[in-house]
Structures are given as structure tokens and as C-alpha cells.
Amino acid sequence: MPYRMQGLPRQVTIYEVGPRDGLQNESAVVPVEVKAEFIGRLADAGHKVIEATSFVHPRWVPQLADAEELFTGLRRRPGVRYPVLVPNERGLDRALAQGVDEIAIFASATETFAAKNLNRGLESQFDMFEPVVARALENGVRVRAYVSMCFGDPWEGPTPVAQVVAVGERLLELGCYQLSLGDTIGVGTPGHVTALIEAFGSPERLAVHFHDTYGQALGNTLAALQAGVTTIDASTGGIGGCPYAESATGNLATEDLVWMLRGLGIETGLDLGKLVSTSVWLAELLGRPSPSRVVQALSKG
């Protein structure tokens, strides 16, 4: 039964990252037909934003080497957005060739992760992003920005709030329409989340992306909602991680998020039963149970 809490939004957008962020960490290559069916099932469940893939070099993420094949055969449905991740101008060229109309770039809030993930420094990463964003906008393509390691870095420890804000504001100034604040290794806690969002001054262009390493993802999400954020990244089944940070475990599970939001009387437009059946189907193909607690509870028997 829903019980609303004061100060929460009536509706939120769940930015589904399962097909990209969820599958990219799988060691066994998932067939392109399975990926396409996964995306189709997510659309059937009511998702309006599904991050489909990444146009990254196959050597970096072999799981996503089939990006062109997937996107060429993808049945894009009216009213559903299918953004893709691009790492650089070469990735943008590939995305534009497929008629993509929305992309995401992936930045770092810390020096060490920028070096390990982007082969750039904290400052020099913007030299790579600037032409990507400019060219995308010139071609009528919207750009979202992820910022990783916003709460802590396995090599540097806690990430200063001011450092995250400085990186995020640079990306927004480049022309990104939204900034997704990522807790890549899952060390954030609700008070930290509130402090970071408040430090930006306004939540209107912010989204959050939590990993559940220490079981804090739902608590952190509630803090973000209370601070005014209305876009939450999540991965159906809770699959995913980060191939460049071994301590990063699974994403916040879409089903767990929807269960909490339903209890708060917040509209998502998603069919929980269809999400659960999709996760059970995918778990069987991946050969292991879904880490989502809601999937485990609702699929018993």
C-alpha cells in the first residue's frame, strides 16, 4: 500500500542502463539477439529511456563489440529513447552513422580513475569531451554526461565534494543536458548524497547512478529524491559493475527501485511483473540468479 512522504516528487524517470552498463561486465559474450530481445522486453515493461549500447573500441569492452549490429537491427519504438555511450570522437562517428539521436559521455571526478579509464588527466579529459559534445550538438544529438567516482575512489579515497562539482559544472557548460552523478564503488551514504546535490545549487539537471556494494543504493536514492532529483539510473536485475574498478559491484536493481517508489506513491510507468519476468529470463541465460532482492522474492514458487 502506498504511503507518500512529504517533499518527494510525484513522478520520476528511470534511466535504464541494463543493456549497456549491466551487460558490459559479463565475461561471456551475450549474443546480439539476446541483447535485442532484452531491450525489447524492457520497452514492453514500460521503459521510456533504455541505454542500448556503447560505441567503444572492442578491445576495451569486448562485450559491446556488436554495437553497430545491435543498433542496425534494433526495432526502435515511438516514444522510447535509446541513448548510447560514446568515449571519444571515433565513437561519435560510429554513433552518428547509425542515426543515434542521444549520446552519453563518461567523465571522472578523480585524477587516478581518469588516467585508468580515459588515459587522460582530470583536467585534460575535457579536451577529449569538448569536440564530442560540440559536434553532437551540431548534428542535433542530445548529450548526457556521467561522472564516475563522485563519492569515493579505490585509489584516492573519499572524493571532495567541491572537486565533483567543478567537474560537473564544466560538463554542463559544454552543453550536456543532464549530469549523472555516479557512486561507482558504492561507498556513498545518504548524508553525503544530500551534501553533494545541495552543493550544485539546483537538482534540475542532475541524475544519480548508485551501485549497491554496501547495500546503500536505495537509501541513497531516497536522499536524492528528497533533495529534488527526479531521474534515477538503474539496471534491470541489478546486473553490472565497472570493468575498470574491481570493487564496483552491481547497479541498483530496477525492480528494487520500483518497489520502493510504488510504496512511496511515486509513478514510474513501469510494469513490475514484466520487469521481474525479464530478469528471471536473463538470469537463466547468464547462468546465475538475479541479485535483485525483489526479483528473488517475487519469483519464488
Short mmCIF file of C-alpha atoms in Angstrom, two decimals:
data_model
loop_
_atom_site.label_atom_id
_atom_site.label_comp_id
_atom_site.label_asym_id
_atom_site.label_seq_id
_atom_site.Cartn_x
_atom_site.Cartn_y
_atom_site.Cartn_z
CA MET A 1 0.00 0.00 0.00
CA PRO A 2 1.47 3.40 -0.95
CA TYR A 3 2.27 5.93 1.75
CA ARG A 4 3.59 9.24 0.49
CA MET A 5 6.29 11.23 2.24
CA GLN A 6 6.36 14.99 2.15
CA GLY A 7 8.75 16.66 -0.24
CA LEU A 8 9.02 13.81 -2.76
CA PRO A 9 8.22 14.08 -6.48
CA ARG A 10 5.00 12.63 -7.87
CA GLN A 11 6.80 11.04 -10.79
CA VAL A 12 10.36 10.01 -11.66
CA THR A 13 12.18 8.87 -14.79
CA ILE A 14 14.10 5.61 -14.50
CA TYR A 15 17.04 5.71 -16.88
CA GLU A 16 17.56 2.02 -17.67
CA VAL A 17 21.23 1.08 -18.10
CA GLY A 18 20.99 -2.73 -18.09
CA PRO A 19 21.78 -3.38 -21.76
CA ARG A 20 24.92 -1.25 -21.60
CA ASP A 21 26.24 -0.84 -18.06
CA GLY A 22 24.63 -4.07 -16.94
CA LEU A 23 25.97 -6.36 -19.63
CA GLN A 24 29.37 -4.74 -20.23
CA ASN A 25 30.92 -6.54 -17.26
CA GLU A 26 29.83 -10.03 -18.34
CA SER A 27 32.83 -12.26 -19.12
CA ALA A 28 30.93 -14.47 -21.59
CA VAL A 29 29.78 -12.67 -24.73
CA VAL A 30 26.00 -12.31 -24.81
CA PRO A 31 24.60 -12.90 -28.34
CA VAL A 32 23.31 -9.81 -30.11
CA GLU A 33 19.88 -11.46 -30.48
CA VAL A 34 19.63 -11.76 -26.71
CA LYS A 35 20.59 -8.13 -26.26
CA ALA A 36 17.95 -7.04 -28.76
CA GLU A 37 15.29 -9.13 -27.03
CA PHE A 38 16.36 -7.73 -23.65
CA ILE A 39 15.85 -4.19 -24.94
CA GLY A 40 12.50 -5.13 -26.44
CA ARG A 41 11.33 -6.66 -23.16
CA LEU A 42 12.35 -3.51 -21.31
CA ALA A 43 10.28 -1.42 -23.70
CA ASP A 44 7.34 -3.82 -23.19
CA ALA A 45 7.66 -3.24 -19.44
CA GLY A 46 7.14 0.49 -19.97
CA HIS A 47 10.65 1.91 -20.08
CA LYS A 48 10.91 5.20 -21.97
CA VAL A 49 14.70 5.52 -21.73
CA ILE A 50 16.90 2.49 -22.44
CA GLU A 51 20.64 2.91 -22.85
CA ALA A 52 21.21 0.42 -25.64
CA THR A 53 24.98 0.01 -26.03
CA SER A 54 28.32 1.78 -26.25
CA PHE A 55 30.37 2.64 -29.32
CA VAL A 56 33.59 1.90 -27.50
CA HIS A 57 36.61 0.18 -29.04
CA PRO A 58 36.07 -3.62 -28.89
CA ARG A 59 39.47 -4.06 -27.24
CA TRP A 60 38.27 -2.02 -24.24
CA VAL A 61 34.90 -3.69 -23.81
CA PRO A 62 34.62 -6.86 -25.95
CA GLN A 63 31.03 -7.43 -24.79
CA LEU A 64 29.89 -4.37 -26.75
CA ALA A 65 31.80 -5.07 -29.97
CA ASP A 66 28.45 -5.68 -31.71
CA ALA A 67 27.16 -2.12 -31.24
CA GLU A 68 26.57 -1.48 -34.94
CA GLU A 69 24.88 -4.83 -35.50
CA LEU A 70 22.66 -4.33 -32.47
CA PHE A 71 21.61 -0.81 -33.35
CA THR A 72 21.06 -1.60 -37.03
CA GLY A 73 18.62 -4.38 -36.17
CA LEU A 74 17.00 -2.65 -33.21
CA ARG A 75 13.27 -2.04 -33.51
CA ARG A 76 13.07 1.46 -32.08
CA ARG A 77 9.60 2.17 -30.75
CA PRO A 78 7.86 5.54 -30.82
CA GLY A 79 8.15 7.37 -27.52
CA VAL A 80 11.17 5.37 -26.35
CA ARG A 81 14.65 6.91 -26.24
CA TYR A 82 17.69 4.74 -26.98
CA PRO A 83 20.81 6.68 -25.92
CA VAL A 84 24.27 5.18 -26.37
CA LEU A 85 27.59 5.78 -24.67
CA VAL A 86 30.44 7.21 -26.75
CA PRO A 87 34.00 7.52 -25.40
CA ASN A 88 35.51 9.87 -27.99
CA GLU A 89 35.13 11.35 -31.49
CA ARG A 90 35.62 8.00 -33.18
CA GLY A 91 32.78 6.59 -31.10
CA LEU A 92 30.67 9.60 -32.04
CA ASP A 93 31.35 8.99 -35.74
CA ARG A 94 30.11 5.43 -35.38
CA ALA A 95 27.03 6.54 -33.44
CA LEU A 96 26.12 9.24 -35.96
CA ALA A 97 26.42 6.71 -38.78
CA GLN A 98 23.69 4.69 -37.05
CA GLY A 99 21.32 7.64 -36.75
CA VAL A 100 21.65 7.93 -32.98
CA ASP A 101 19.86 10.99 -31.57
CA GLU A 102 21.13 10.88 -27.98
CA ILE A 103 24.53 10.01 -26.54
CA ALA A 104 26.27 9.95 -23.17
CA ILE A 105 29.89 10.71 -22.37
CA PHE A 106 31.74 9.27 -19.39
CA ALA A 107 33.92 11.54 -17.23
CA SER A 108 35.83 11.08 -14.00
CA ALA A 109 35.76 13.10 -10.80
CA THR A 110 39.22 11.86 -9.81
CA GLU A 111 42.71 12.01 -11.32
CA THR A 112 43.54 8.32 -10.96
CA PHE A 113 40.33 6.97 -12.47
CA ALA A 114 40.61 9.44 -15.35
CA ALA A 115 44.05 8.01 -16.08
CA LYS A 116 42.95 4.38 -15.78
CA ASN A 117 39.63 4.70 -17.63
CA LEU A 118 40.25 7.52 -20.11
CA ASN A 119 44.05 7.65 -20.44
CA ARG A 120 43.69 11.33 -19.57
CA GLY A 121 44.19 13.58 -16.56
CA LEU A 122 41.41 15.17 -14.53
CA GLU A 123 41.85 18.41 -16.48
CA SER A 124 42.87 17.06 -19.88
CA GLN A 125 39.75 14.86 -20.11
CA PHE A 126 37.81 17.96 -21.14
CA ASP A 127 39.99 18.32 -24.23
CA MET A 128 38.54 14.99 -25.37
CA PHE A 129 34.94 15.80 -24.43
CA GLU A 130 34.71 19.30 -25.90
CA PRO A 131 34.77 18.32 -29.61
CA VAL A 132 32.48 15.34 -28.97
CA VAL A 133 29.81 17.48 -27.33
CA ALA A 134 30.17 20.30 -29.86
CA ARG A 135 29.85 18.01 -32.88
CA ALA A 136 26.98 16.08 -31.35
CA LEU A 137 25.02 19.26 -30.70
CA GLU A 138 25.76 20.49 -34.23
CA ASN A 139 24.16 17.28 -35.51
CA GLY A 140 21.07 17.67 -33.34
CA VAL A 141 22.16 14.96 -30.88
CA ARG A 142 21.49 15.46 -27.17
CA VAL A 143 24.36 14.77 -24.78
CA ARG A 144 24.23 13.42 -21.26
CA ALA A 145 27.30 13.22 -19.02
CA TYR A 146 28.20 10.57 -16.48
CA VAL A 147 30.64 11.48 -13.73
CA SER A 148 32.22 8.47 -12.06
CA MET A 149 33.82 8.20 -8.59
CA CYS A 150 31.67 11.03 -7.20
CA PHE A 151 31.72 9.66 -3.65
CA GLY A 152 34.95 7.74 -3.40
CA ASP A 153 37.81 6.32 -5.43
CA PRO A 154 39.53 2.99 -4.61
CA TRP A 155 42.95 4.59 -5.19
CA GLU A 156 42.39 8.08 -3.79
CA GLY A 157 39.80 7.55 -1.05
CA PRO A 158 36.86 9.94 -0.47
CA THR A 159 36.24 12.37 -3.34
CA PRO A 160 35.96 16.02 -2.26
CA VAL A 161 32.51 17.45 -2.97
CA ALA A 162 33.98 20.63 -4.47
CA GLN A 163 36.02 18.55 -6.92
CA VAL A 164 32.91 16.72 -8.14
CA VAL A 165 31.02 20.00 -8.54
CA ALA A 166 33.89 21.53 -10.52
CA VAL A 167 33.95 18.59 -12.96
CA GLY A 168 30.16 18.52 -13.26
CA GLU A 169 29.80 22.22 -13.91
CA ARG A 170 32.42 22.04 -16.68
CA LEU A 171 30.40 19.31 -18.40
CA LEU A 172 27.16 21.26 -18.11
CA GLU A 173 28.88 24.33 -19.53
CA LEU A 174 29.96 22.29 -22.55
CA GLY A 175 26.27 21.75 -23.34
CA CYS A 176 25.32 18.47 -21.67
CA TYR A 177 21.61 18.47 -20.84
CA GLN A 178 21.99 16.25 -17.76
CA LEU A 179 24.65 15.14 -15.31
CA SER A 180 24.51 11.64 -13.80
CA LEU A 181 26.41 11.50 -10.50
CA GLY A 182 27.90 8.04 -10.13
CA ASP A 183 28.78 6.18 -6.95
CA THR A 184 30.97 3.81 -8.93
CA ILE A 185 32.20 1.73 -6.00
CA GLY A 186 29.09 2.12 -3.85
CA VAL A 187 30.62 3.86 -0.83
CA GLY A 188 28.18 6.79 -0.62
CA THR A 189 25.71 7.26 2.21
CA PRO A 190 22.54 9.39 2.35
CA GLY A 191 24.07 12.41 4.09
CA HIS A 192 26.88 12.51 1.54
CA VAL A 193 24.34 12.31 -1.28
CA THR A 194 22.37 15.24 0.13
CA ALA A 195 25.52 17.33 0.59
CA LEU A 196 26.69 16.71 -2.97
CA ILE A 197 23.35 17.54 -4.59
CA GLU A 198 22.96 20.68 -2.48
CA ALA A 199 26.47 21.77 -3.45
CA PHE A 200 25.35 22.01 -7.08
CA GLY A 201 22.75 24.59 -6.04
CA SER A 202 19.94 23.10 -8.12
CA PRO A 203 18.89 19.48 -8.77
CA GLU A 204 17.09 20.17 -12.05
CA ARG A 205 19.84 18.89 -14.37
CA LEU A 206 21.08 16.14 -12.07
CA ALA A 207 20.53 12.38 -12.09
CA VAL A 208 22.03 9.75 -9.78
CA HIS A 209 23.66 6.41 -10.50
CA PHE A 210 24.20 4.16 -7.48
CA HIS A 211 25.97 0.85 -7.09
CA ASP A 212 24.89 -1.34 -4.19
CA THR A 213 28.26 -2.57 -2.93
CA TYR A 214 27.48 -1.75 0.71
CA GLY A 215 23.68 -2.00 0.48
CA GLN A 216 23.21 1.77 0.40
CA ALA A 217 21.69 2.27 -3.06
CA LEU A 218 18.02 2.56 -2.03
CA GLY A 219 18.80 4.76 0.97
CA ASN A 220 20.92 6.98 -1.23
CA THR A 221 18.14 7.14 -3.80
CA LEU A 222 15.65 8.29 -1.18
CA ALA A 223 18.07 11.03 -0.13
CA ALA A 224 18.41 12.12 -3.76
CA LEU A 225 14.63 12.24 -4.18
CA GLN A 226 14.31 14.34 -1.05
CA ALA A 227 16.94 16.69 -2.49
CA GLY A 228 14.86 17.15 -5.67
CA VAL A 229 16.40 14.71 -8.16
CA THR A 230 13.82 13.09 -10.45
CA THR A 231 15.97 10.90 -12.75
CA ILE A 232 17.40 7.67 -11.31
CA ASP A 233 19.70 5.30 -13.20
CA ALA A 234 19.03 1.60 -12.61
CA SER A 235 19.71 -1.79 -14.15
CA THR A 236 17.03 -4.45 -14.51
CA GLY A 237 18.01 -7.42 -12.39
CA GLY A 238 20.76 -5.43 -10.67
CA ILE A 239 23.38 -6.64 -13.16
CA GLY A 240 26.52 -4.66 -13.88
CA GLY A 241 29.65 -3.18 -12.45
CA CYS A 242 32.64 -1.36 -13.83
CA PRO A 243 35.38 -3.12 -15.84
CA TYR A 244 37.93 -0.53 -14.66
CA ALA A 245 37.17 -0.70 -10.93
CA GLU A 246 37.20 -4.19 -9.43
CA SER A 247 35.49 -3.03 -6.22
CA ALA A 248 32.42 -1.88 -8.15
CA THR A 249 29.60 -4.40 -7.83
CA GLY A 250 26.12 -4.42 -9.30
CA ASN A 251 23.96 -1.45 -10.12
CA LEU A 252 20.83 -0.52 -8.22
CA ALA A 253 18.24 -3.04 -9.41
CA THR A 254 15.34 -1.51 -11.31
CA GLU A 255 12.88 -3.86 -9.59
CA ASP A 256 14.08 -2.90 -6.11
CA LEU A 257 13.79 0.77 -7.06
CA VAL A 258 10.28 0.36 -8.49
CA TRP A 259 9.12 -1.50 -5.36
CA MET A 260 10.28 1.35 -3.15
CA LEU A 261 8.83 4.04 -5.41
CA ARG A 262 5.48 2.27 -5.56
CA GLY A 263 5.43 2.19 -1.77
CA LEU A 264 6.05 5.95 -1.77
CA GLY A 265 3.25 6.58 -4.26
CA ILE A 266 5.69 7.76 -6.94
CA GLU A 267 4.74 6.99 -10.54
CA THR A 268 7.28 5.29 -12.83
CA GLY A 269 5.13 3.94 -15.67
CA LEU A 270 6.76 0.52 -15.29
CA ASP A 271 5.16 -2.91 -15.01
CA LEU A 272 6.95 -4.64 -12.13
CA GLY A 273 5.74 -8.11 -13.12
CA LYS A 274 7.21 -7.76 -16.60
CA LEU A 275 10.49 -6.49 -15.18
CA VAL A 276 10.73 -9.47 -12.85
CA SER A 277 9.99 -11.99 -15.61
CA THR A 278 12.60 -10.29 -17.79
CA SER A 279 15.21 -10.59 -15.03
CA VAL A 280 14.38 -14.26 -14.45
CA TRP A 281 14.71 -14.89 -18.20
CA LEU A 282 18.04 -13.04 -18.35
CA ALA A 283 19.40 -14.74 -15.20
CA GLU A 284 18.78 -18.14 -16.74
CA LEU A 285 20.72 -17.10 -19.86
CA LEU A 286 23.59 -15.69 -17.77
CA GLY A 287 23.66 -18.82 -15.63
CA ARG A 288 23.19 -17.25 -12.22
CA PRO A 289 20.35 -15.83 -10.11
CA SER A 290 19.49 -12.15 -10.19
CA PRO A 291 20.98 -10.18 -7.28
CA SER A 292 17.76 -8.14 -7.05
CA ARG A 293 16.00 -8.81 -3.75
CA VAL A 294 12.59 -8.05 -5.29
CA VAL A 295 13.23 -10.46 -8.17
CA GLN A 296 14.21 -13.16 -5.68
CA ALA A 297 11.11 -12.55 -3.56
CA LEU A 298 8.57 -12.36 -6.38
CA SER A 299 9.94 -15.21 -8.47
CA LYS A 300 9.84 -17.86 -5.72
CA GLY A 301 7.47 -20.69 -6.40
#
